[in-house]
mmCIF file of C-alpha atoms and ligand atoms in Angstrom:
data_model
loop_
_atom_site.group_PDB
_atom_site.id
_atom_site.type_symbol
_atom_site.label_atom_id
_atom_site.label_comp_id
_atom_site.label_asym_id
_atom_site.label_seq_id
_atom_site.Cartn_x
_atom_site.Cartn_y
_atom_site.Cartn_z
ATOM 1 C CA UNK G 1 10.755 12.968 -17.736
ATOM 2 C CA UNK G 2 8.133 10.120 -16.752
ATOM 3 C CA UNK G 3 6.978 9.232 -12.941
ATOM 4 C CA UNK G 4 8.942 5.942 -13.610
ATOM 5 C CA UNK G 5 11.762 7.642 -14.030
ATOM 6 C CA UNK G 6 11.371 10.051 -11.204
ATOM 7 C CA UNK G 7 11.155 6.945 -8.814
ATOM 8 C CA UNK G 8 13.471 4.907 -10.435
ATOM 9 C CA UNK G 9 15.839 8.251 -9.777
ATOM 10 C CA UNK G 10 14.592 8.819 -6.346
ATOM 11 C CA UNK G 11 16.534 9.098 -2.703
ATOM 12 C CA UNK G 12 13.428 8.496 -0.772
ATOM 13 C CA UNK G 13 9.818 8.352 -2.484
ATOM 14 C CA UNK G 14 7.314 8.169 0.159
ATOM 15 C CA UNK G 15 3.936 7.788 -0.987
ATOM 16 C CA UNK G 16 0.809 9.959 0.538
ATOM 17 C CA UNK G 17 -2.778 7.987 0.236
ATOM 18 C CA UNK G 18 -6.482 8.844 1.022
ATOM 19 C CA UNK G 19 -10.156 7.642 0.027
ATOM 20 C CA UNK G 20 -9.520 7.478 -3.245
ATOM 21 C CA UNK G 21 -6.929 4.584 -3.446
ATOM 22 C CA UNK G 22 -9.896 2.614 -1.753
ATOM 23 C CA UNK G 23 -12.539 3.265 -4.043
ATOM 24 C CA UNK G 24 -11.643 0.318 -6.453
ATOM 25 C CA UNK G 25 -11.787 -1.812 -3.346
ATOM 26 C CA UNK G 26 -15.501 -0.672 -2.952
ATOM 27 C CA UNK G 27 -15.135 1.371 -0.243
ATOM 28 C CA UNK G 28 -16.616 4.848 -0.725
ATOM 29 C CA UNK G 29 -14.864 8.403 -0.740
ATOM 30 C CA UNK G 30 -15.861 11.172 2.049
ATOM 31 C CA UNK G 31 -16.467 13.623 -0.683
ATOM 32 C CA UNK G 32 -17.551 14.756 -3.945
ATOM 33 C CA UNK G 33 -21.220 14.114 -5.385
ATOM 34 C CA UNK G 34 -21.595 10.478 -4.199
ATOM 35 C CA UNK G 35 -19.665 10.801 -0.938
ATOM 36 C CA UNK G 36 -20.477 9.852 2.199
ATOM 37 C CA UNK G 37 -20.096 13.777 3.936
ATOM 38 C CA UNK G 38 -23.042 14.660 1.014
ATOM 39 C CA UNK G 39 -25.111 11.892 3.022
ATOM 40 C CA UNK G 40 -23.898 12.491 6.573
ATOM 41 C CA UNK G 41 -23.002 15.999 8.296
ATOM 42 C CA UNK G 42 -19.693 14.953 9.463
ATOM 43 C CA UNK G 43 -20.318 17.635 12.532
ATOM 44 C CA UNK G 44 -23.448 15.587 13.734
ATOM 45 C CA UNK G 45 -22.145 12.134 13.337
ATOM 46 C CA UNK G 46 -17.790 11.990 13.059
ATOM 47 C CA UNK G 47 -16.570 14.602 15.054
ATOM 48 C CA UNK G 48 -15.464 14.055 18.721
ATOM 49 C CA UNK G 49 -17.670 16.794 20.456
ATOM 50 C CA UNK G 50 -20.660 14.636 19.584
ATOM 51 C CA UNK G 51 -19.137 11.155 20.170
ATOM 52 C CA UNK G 52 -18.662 12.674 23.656
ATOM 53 C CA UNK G 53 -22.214 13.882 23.586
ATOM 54 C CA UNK G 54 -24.148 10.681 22.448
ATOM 55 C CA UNK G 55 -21.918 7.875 21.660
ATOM 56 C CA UNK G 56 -25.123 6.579 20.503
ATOM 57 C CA UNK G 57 -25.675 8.860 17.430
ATOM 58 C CA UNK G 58 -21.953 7.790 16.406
ATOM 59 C CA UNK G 59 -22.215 4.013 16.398
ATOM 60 C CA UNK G 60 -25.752 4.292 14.457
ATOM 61 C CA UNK G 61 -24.187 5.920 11.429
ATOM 62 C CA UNK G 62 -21.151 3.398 12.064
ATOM 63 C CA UNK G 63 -23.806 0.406 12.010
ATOM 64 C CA UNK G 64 -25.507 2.258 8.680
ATOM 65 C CA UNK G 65 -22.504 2.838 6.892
ATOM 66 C CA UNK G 66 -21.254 -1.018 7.709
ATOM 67 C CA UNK G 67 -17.991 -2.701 8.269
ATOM 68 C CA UNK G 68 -17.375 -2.937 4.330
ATOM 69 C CA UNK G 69 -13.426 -2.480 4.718
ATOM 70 C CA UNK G 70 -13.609 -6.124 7.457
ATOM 71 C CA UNK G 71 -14.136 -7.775 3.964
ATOM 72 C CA UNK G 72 -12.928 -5.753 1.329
ATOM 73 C CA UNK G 73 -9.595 -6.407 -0.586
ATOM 74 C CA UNK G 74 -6.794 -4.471 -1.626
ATOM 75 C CA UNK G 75 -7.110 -3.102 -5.480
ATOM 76 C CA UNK G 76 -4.308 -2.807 -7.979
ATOM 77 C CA UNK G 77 -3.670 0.536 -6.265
ATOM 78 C CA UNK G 78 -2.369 -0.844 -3.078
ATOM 79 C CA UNK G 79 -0.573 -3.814 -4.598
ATOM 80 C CA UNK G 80 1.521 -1.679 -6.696
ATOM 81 C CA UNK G 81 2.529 0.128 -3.823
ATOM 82 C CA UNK G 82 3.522 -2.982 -1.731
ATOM 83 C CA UNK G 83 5.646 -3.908 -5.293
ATOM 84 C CA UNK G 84 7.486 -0.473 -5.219
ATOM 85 C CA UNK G 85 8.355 -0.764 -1.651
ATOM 86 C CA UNK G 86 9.427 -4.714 -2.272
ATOM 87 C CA UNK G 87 11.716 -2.884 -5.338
ATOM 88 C CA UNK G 88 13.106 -0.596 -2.782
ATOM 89 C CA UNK G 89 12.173 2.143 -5.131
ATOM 90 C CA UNK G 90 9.231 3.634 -1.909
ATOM 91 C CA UNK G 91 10.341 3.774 1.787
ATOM 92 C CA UNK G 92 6.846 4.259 2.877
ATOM 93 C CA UNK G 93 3.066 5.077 2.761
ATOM 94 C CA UNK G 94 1.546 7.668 4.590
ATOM 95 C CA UNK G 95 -2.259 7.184 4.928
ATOM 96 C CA UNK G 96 -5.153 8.936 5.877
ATOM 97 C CA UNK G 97 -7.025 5.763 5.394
ATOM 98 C CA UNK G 98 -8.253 3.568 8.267
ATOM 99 C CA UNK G 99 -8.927 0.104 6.719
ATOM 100 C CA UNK G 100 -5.669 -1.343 6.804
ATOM 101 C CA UNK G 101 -5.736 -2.422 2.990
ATOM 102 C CA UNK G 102 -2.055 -0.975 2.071
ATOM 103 C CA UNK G 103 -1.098 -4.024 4.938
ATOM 104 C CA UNK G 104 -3.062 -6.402 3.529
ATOM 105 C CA UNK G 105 -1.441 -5.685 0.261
ATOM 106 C CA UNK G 106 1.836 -5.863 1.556
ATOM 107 C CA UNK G 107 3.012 -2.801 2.603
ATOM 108 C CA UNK G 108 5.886 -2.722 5.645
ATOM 109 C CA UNK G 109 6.118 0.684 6.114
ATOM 110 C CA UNK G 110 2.923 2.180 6.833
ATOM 111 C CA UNK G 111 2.411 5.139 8.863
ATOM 112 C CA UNK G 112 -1.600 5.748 9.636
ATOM 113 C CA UNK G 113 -2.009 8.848 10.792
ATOM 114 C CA UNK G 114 -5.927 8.954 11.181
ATOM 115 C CA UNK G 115 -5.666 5.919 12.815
ATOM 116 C CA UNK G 116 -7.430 1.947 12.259
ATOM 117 C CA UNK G 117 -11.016 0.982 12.132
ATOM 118 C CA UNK G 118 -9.639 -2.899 12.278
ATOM 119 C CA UNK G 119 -9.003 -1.509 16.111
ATOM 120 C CA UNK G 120 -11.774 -0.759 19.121
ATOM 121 C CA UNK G 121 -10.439 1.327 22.113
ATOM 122 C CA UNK G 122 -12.304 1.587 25.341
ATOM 123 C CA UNK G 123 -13.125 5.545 26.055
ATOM 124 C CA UNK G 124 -12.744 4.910 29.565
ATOM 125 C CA UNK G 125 -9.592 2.053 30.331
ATOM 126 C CA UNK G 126 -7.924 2.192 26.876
ATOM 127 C CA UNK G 127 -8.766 -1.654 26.467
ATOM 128 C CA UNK G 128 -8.357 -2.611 22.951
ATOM 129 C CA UNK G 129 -10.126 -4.859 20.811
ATOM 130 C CA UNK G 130 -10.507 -6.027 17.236
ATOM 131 C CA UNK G 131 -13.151 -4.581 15.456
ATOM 132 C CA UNK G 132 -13.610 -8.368 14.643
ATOM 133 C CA UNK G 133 -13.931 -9.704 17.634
ATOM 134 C CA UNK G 134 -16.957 -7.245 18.628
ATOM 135 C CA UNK G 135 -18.495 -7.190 15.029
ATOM 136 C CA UNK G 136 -21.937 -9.052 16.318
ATOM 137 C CA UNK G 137 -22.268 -7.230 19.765
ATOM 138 C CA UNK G 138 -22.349 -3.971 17.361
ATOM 139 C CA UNK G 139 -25.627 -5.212 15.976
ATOM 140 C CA UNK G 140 -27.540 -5.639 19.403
ATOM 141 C CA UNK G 141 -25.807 -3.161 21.876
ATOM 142 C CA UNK G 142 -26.821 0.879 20.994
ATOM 143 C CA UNK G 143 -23.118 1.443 22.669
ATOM 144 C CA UNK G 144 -20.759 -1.596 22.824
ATOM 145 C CA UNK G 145 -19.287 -1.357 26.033
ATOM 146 C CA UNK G 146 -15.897 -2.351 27.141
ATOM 147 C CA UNK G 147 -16.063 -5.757 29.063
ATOM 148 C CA UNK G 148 -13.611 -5.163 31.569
ATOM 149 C CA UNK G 149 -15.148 -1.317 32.913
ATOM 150 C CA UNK G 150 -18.119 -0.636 31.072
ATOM 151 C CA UNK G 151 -16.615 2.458 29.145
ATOM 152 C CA UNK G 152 -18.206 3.424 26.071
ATOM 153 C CA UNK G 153 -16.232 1.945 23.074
ATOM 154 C CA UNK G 154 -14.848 3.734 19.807
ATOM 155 C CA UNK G 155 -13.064 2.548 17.396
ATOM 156 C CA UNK G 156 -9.895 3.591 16.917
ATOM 157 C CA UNK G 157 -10.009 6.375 14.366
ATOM 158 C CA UNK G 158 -9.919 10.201 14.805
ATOM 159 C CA UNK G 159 -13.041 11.908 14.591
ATOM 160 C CA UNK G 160 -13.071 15.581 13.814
ATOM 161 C CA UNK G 161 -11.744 18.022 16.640
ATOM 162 C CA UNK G 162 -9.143 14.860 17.473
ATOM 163 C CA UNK G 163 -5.647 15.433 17.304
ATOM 164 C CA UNK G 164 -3.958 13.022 15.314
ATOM 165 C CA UNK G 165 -1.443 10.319 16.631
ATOM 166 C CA UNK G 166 1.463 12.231 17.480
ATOM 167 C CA UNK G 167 3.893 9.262 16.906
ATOM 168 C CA UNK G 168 2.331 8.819 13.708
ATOM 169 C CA UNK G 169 2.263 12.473 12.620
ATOM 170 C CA UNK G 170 5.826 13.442 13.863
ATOM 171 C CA UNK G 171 7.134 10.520 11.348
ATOM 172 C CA UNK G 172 5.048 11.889 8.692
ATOM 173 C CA UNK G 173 6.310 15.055 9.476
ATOM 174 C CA UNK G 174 9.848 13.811 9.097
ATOM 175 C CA UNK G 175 9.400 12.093 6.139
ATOM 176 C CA UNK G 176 7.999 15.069 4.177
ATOM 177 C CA UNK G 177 11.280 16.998 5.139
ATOM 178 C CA UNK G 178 13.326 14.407 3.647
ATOM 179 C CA UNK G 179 11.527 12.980 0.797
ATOM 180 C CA UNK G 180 12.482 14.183 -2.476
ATOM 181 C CA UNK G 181 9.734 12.636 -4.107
ATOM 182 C CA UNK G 182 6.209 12.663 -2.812
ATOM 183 C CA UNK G 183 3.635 10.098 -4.531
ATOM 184 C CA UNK G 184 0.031 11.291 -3.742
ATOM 185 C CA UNK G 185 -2.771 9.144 -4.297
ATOM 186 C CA UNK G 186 -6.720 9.421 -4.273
ATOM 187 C CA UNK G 187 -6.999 12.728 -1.466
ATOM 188 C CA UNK G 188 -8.438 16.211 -1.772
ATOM 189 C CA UNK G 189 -6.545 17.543 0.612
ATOM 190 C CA UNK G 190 -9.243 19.238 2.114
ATOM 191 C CA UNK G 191 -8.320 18.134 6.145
ATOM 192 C CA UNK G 192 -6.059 19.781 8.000
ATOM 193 C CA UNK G 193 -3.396 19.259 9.601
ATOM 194 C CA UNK G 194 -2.929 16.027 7.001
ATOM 195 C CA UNK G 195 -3.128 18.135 3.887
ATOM 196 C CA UNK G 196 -0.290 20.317 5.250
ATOM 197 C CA UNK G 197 2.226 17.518 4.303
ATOM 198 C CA UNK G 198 2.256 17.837 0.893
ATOM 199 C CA UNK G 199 3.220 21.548 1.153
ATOM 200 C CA UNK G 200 5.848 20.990 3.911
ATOM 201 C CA UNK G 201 7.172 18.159 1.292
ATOM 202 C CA UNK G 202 7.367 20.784 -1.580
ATOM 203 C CA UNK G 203 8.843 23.328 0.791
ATOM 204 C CA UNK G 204 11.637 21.284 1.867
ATOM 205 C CA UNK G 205 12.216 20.417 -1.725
ATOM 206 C CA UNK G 206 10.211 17.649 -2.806
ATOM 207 C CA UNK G 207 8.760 16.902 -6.245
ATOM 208 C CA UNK G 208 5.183 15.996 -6.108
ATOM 209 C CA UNK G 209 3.559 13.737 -7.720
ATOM 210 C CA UNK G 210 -0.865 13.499 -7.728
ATOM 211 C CA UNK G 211 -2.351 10.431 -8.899
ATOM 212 C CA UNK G 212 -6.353 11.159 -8.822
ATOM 213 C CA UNK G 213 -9.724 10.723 -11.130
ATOM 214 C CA UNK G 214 -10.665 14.399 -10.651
ATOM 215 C CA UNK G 215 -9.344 17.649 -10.635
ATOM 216 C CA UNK G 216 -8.780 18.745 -7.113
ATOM 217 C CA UNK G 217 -7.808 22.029 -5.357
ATOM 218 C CA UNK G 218 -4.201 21.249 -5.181
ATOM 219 C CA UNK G 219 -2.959 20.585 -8.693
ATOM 220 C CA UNK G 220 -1.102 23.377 -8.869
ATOM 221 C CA UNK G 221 1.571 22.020 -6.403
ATOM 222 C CA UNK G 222 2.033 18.870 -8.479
ATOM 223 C CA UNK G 223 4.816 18.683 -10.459
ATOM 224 C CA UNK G 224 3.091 15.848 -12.466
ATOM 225 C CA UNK G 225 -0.680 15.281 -12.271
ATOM 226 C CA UNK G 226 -2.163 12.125 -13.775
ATOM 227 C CA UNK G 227 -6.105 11.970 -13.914
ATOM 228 C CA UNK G 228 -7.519 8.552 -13.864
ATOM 229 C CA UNK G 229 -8.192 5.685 -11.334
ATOM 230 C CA UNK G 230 -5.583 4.567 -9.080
ATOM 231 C CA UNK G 231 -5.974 1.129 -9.608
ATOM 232 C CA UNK G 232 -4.947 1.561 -13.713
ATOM 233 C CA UNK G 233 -2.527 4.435 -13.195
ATOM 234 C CA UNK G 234 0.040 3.016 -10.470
ATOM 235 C CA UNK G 235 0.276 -0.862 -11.727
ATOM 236 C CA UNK G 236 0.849 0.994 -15.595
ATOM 237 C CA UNK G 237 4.057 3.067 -13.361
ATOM 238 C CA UNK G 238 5.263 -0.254 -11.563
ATOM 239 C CA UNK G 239 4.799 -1.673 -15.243
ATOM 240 C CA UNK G 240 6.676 0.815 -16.767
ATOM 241 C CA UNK G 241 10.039 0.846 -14.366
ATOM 242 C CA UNK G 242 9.918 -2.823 -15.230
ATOM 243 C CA UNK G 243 10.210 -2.436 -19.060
ATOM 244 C CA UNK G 244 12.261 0.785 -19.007
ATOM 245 C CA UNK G 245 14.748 0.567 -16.569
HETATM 246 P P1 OAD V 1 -11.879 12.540 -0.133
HETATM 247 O O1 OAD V 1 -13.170 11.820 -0.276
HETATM 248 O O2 OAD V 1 -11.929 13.945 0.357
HETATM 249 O O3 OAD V 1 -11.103 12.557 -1.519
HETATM 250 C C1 OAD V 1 -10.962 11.395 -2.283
HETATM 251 C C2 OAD V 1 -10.192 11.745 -3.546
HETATM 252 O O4 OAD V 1 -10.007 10.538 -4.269
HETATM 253 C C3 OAD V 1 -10.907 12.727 -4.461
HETATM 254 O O5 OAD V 1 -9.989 13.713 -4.903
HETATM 255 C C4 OAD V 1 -11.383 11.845 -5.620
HETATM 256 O O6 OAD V 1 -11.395 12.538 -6.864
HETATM 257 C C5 OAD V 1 -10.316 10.748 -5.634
HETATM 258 N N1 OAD V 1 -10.713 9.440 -6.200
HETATM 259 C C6 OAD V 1 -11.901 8.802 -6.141
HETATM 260 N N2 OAD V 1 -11.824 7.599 -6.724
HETATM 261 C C7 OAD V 1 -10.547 7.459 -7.175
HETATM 262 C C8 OAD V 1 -9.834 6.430 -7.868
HETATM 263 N N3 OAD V 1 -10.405 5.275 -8.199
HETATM 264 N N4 OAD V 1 -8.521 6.649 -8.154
HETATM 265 C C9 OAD V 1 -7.915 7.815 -7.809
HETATM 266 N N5 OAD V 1 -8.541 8.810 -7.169
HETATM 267 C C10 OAD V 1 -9.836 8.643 -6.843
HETATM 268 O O7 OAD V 1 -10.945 11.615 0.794
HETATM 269 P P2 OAD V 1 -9.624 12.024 1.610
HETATM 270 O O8 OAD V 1 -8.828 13.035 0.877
HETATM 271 O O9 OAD V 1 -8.974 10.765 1.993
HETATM 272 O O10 OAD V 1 -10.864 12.176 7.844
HETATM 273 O O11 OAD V 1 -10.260 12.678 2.885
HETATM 274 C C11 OAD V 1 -9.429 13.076 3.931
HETATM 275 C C12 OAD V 1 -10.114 12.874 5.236
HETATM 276 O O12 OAD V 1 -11.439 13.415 5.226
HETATM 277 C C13 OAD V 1 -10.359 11.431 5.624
HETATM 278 O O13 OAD V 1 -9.228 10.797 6.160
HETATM 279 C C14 OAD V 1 -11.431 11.550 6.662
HETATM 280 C C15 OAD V 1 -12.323 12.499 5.922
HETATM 281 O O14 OAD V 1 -13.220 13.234 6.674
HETATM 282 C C16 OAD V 1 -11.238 11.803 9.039
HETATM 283 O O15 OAD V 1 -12.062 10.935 9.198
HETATM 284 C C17 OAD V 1 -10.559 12.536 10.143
#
């Protein structure tokens, strides 16, 4: 048996994406030797507690880091997603990402449950903004502040101690107990509750599937593990349905 063929055979592939389908779009994992938690304590800079503490702090390591994923472009990786939904042969991508590039590829079904960095939410009156639209106050103001209250802005993403959207995660939730085939991409699985859905999937009966360059923590749930980047592996799967089937 090939991956083509398990999608090709599928009821209801979902697909289950994090850092690592990005990376060929330039935009950097969280972990591993070059990531950005080995440059940044997550605690000090991502995590709720000290947004609440000194906004400040946050939005200086959001002003170092940049706004790369504003201009960066889906990769192979996404685009062969967008083609397998467009097939009907994927109902959906589940991300932990928060640049919006599985959209921009083409993706309909997209359930984001860490949230959006394209999106800025006022702490204080739940005004929302684009990330765009407030891109050059970020450079001068040490705390953008929300124009109609003055309430410290954050963008919408969840920071660690968060709880995730519960729209979003109840749909993920539902999806792993009826997918029979889940399609992981690029994620160590090493943040909870988000790396619970692959085990709920295989519970309820799922074959997985891991698509990643490294060895992580969580082969051994994988029914099929393919080591290599994204961006190459998936397009060489949409390829092969195409010729095969
Ligand atoms: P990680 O940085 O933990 O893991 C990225 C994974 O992608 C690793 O297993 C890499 O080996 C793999 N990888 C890197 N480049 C790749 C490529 N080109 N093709 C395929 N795989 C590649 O990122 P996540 O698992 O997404 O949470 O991290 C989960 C969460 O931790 C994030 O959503 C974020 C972070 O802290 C919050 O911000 C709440």
């Amino acid at each position: 048996m090939s991956i083509a063929y398990e999608l090709k055979n599928a009821k209801r592939a979902v697909a289950f994406t994090g850092a690592g389908i990005s990376a060929e779009s330039g935009l950097g994992t969280f972990r591993g030797r070059d990531g950005l938690w080995s440059k940044y304590d997550p605690a000090a800079v991502a995590s709720i507690e000290s947004f609440t503490r000194d906004p400040r702090k946050f939005w200086q390591f959001a002003r170092e880091i940049g706004w790369i994923f504003l201009t960066a472009k889906p990769n192979p990786a996404h685009i062969a997603l967008a083609e397998l939904e467009a097939m009907k042969l994927l109902d959906s991508v589940i991300t932990q990402n928060v640049d919006g590039l599985h959209q921009r590829a083409g993706s309909k079904h997209v359930i984001e449950i860490h949230g959006n960095a394209g999106r800025i939410i006022c702490t204080r009156c739940k005004t929302e903004y684009t990330t765009e639209k407030i891109v050059a106050r970020m450079a001068q103001e040490d705390v953008p502040t929300c124009d109609r209250c003055g309430g410290s802005l954050k963008p919408d993403v969840i920071l660690f101690g968060e709880p995730l959207p519960k729209k979003a995660f109840d749909l993920a939730l539902r999806k792993m107990k009826s997918t029979d085939l889940l399609l992981a991409a690029g994620t160590s699985l090493e943040v909870y509750p988000a790396a619970s859905l692959p085990e709920i999937a295989k519970k309820n009966g799922a074959k997985i599937v891991s698509i990643d360059s490294e060895r992580t923590s969580w082969d051994d749930l994988c029914d099929y593990k393919m080591n290599g980047p994204a961006g190459e592996i998936l397009p060489s799967i949409v390829q092969a349905i195409k010729i095969t089937f």
